Short mmCIF file of C-alpha atoms in Angstrom, two decimals:
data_model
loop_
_atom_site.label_atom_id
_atom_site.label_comp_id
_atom_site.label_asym_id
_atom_site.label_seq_id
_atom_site.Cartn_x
_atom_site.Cartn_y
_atom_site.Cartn_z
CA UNK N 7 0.00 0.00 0.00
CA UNK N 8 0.75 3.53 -0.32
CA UNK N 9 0.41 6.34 2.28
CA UNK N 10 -1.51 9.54 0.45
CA UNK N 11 0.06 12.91 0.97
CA UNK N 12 -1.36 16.07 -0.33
CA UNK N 13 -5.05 16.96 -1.20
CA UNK N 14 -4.59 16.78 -4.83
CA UNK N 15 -7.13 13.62 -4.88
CA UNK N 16 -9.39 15.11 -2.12
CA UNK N 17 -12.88 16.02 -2.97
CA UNK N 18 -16.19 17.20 -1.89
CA UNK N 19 -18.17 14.98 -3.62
CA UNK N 20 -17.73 11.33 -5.27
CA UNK N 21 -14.43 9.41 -4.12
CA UNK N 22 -12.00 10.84 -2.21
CA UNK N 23 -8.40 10.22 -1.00
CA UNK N 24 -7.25 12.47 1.96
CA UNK N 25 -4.14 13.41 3.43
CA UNK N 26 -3.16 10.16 5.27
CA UNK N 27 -5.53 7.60 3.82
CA UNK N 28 -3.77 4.29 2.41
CA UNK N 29 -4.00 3.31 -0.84
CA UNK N 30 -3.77 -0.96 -2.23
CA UNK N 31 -2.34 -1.03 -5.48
CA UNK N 32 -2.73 -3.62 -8.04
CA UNK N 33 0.69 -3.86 -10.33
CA UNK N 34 -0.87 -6.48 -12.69
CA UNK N 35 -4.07 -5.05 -13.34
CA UNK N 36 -4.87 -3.28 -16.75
CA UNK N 37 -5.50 0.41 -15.94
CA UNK N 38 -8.95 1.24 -18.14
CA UNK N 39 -10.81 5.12 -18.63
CA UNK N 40 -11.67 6.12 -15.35
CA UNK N 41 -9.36 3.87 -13.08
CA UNK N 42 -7.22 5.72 -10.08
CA UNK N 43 -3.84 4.73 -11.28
CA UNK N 44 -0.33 5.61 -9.56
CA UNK N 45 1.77 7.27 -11.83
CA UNK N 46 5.82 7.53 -11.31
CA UNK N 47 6.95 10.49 -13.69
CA UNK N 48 10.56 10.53 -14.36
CA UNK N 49 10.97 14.16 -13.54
CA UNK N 50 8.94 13.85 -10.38
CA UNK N 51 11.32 12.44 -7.05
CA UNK N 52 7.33 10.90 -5.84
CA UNK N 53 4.52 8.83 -7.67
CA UNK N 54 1.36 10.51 -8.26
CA UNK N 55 -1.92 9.28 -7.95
CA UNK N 56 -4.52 10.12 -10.22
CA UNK N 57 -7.67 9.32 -12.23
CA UNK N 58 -7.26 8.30 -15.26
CA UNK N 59 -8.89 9.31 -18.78
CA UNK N 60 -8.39 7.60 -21.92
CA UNK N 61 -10.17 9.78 -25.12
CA UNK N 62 -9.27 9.34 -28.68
CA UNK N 63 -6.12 8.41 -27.88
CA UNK N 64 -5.43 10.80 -25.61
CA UNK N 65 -4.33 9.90 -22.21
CA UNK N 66 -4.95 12.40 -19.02
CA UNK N 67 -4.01 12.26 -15.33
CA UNK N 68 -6.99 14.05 -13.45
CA UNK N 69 -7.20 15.32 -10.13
CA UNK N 70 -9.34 15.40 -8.09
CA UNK N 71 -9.04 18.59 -6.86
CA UNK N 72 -9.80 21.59 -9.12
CA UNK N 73 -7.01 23.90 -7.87
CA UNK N 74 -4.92 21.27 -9.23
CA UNK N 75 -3.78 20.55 -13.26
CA UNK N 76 -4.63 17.91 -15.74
CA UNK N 77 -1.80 16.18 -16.43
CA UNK N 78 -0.80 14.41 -19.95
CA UNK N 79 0.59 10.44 -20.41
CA UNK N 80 2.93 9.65 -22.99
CA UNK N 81 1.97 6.24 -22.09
CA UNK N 82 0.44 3.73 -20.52
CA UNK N 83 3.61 1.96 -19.63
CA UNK N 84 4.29 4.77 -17.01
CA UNK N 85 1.73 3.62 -14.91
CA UNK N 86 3.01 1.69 -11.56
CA UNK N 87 -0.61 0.28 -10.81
CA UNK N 88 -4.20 0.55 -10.35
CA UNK N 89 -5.53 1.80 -7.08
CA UNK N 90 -8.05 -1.74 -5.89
CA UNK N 91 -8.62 -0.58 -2.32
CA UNK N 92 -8.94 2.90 -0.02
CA UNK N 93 -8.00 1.92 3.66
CA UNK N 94 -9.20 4.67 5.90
CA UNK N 95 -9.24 5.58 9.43
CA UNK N 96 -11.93 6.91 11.60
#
């Protein structure tokens, strides 16, 4: 699992991941339009996690969080996994 830091991926409505909330990550799993994928960018020193959005061709890392940017995929290779479970505590 992975430990979520930030509020790029928090929202007020639908799914959310908060600050501190742990993430289970699927490796094997075909990431598909609409999936929450971990993404490790070469550029970046941290992976990223994201929604993801496949259209006519086109591949798109979207937060959750407005104040944050859209972010474009060169490929699906770069993806480290698909997010399978949200472990949260109350």
């Amino acid at each position: 699992g992975l430990t979520i830091q930030g509020n790029s991926m928090a929202s007020s409505h639908g799914p959310s991941f908060e600050d501190g909330c742990e993430i289970v990550v699927d490796p094997d799993r075909t990431p598909k339009h609409g999936d929450f994928v971990v993404v490790k960018q070469n550029d970046k020193p941290n992976a990223i996690l994201r929604q993801l959005s496949i259209e006519g061709g086109s591949l798109d890392l979207l937060p959750l969080n407005p104040r944050y940017s859209v972010t474009h995929l060169n490929s699906l290779e770069d993806i480290c996994g698909v997010v399978c479970q949200l472990l949260a505590n109350f």
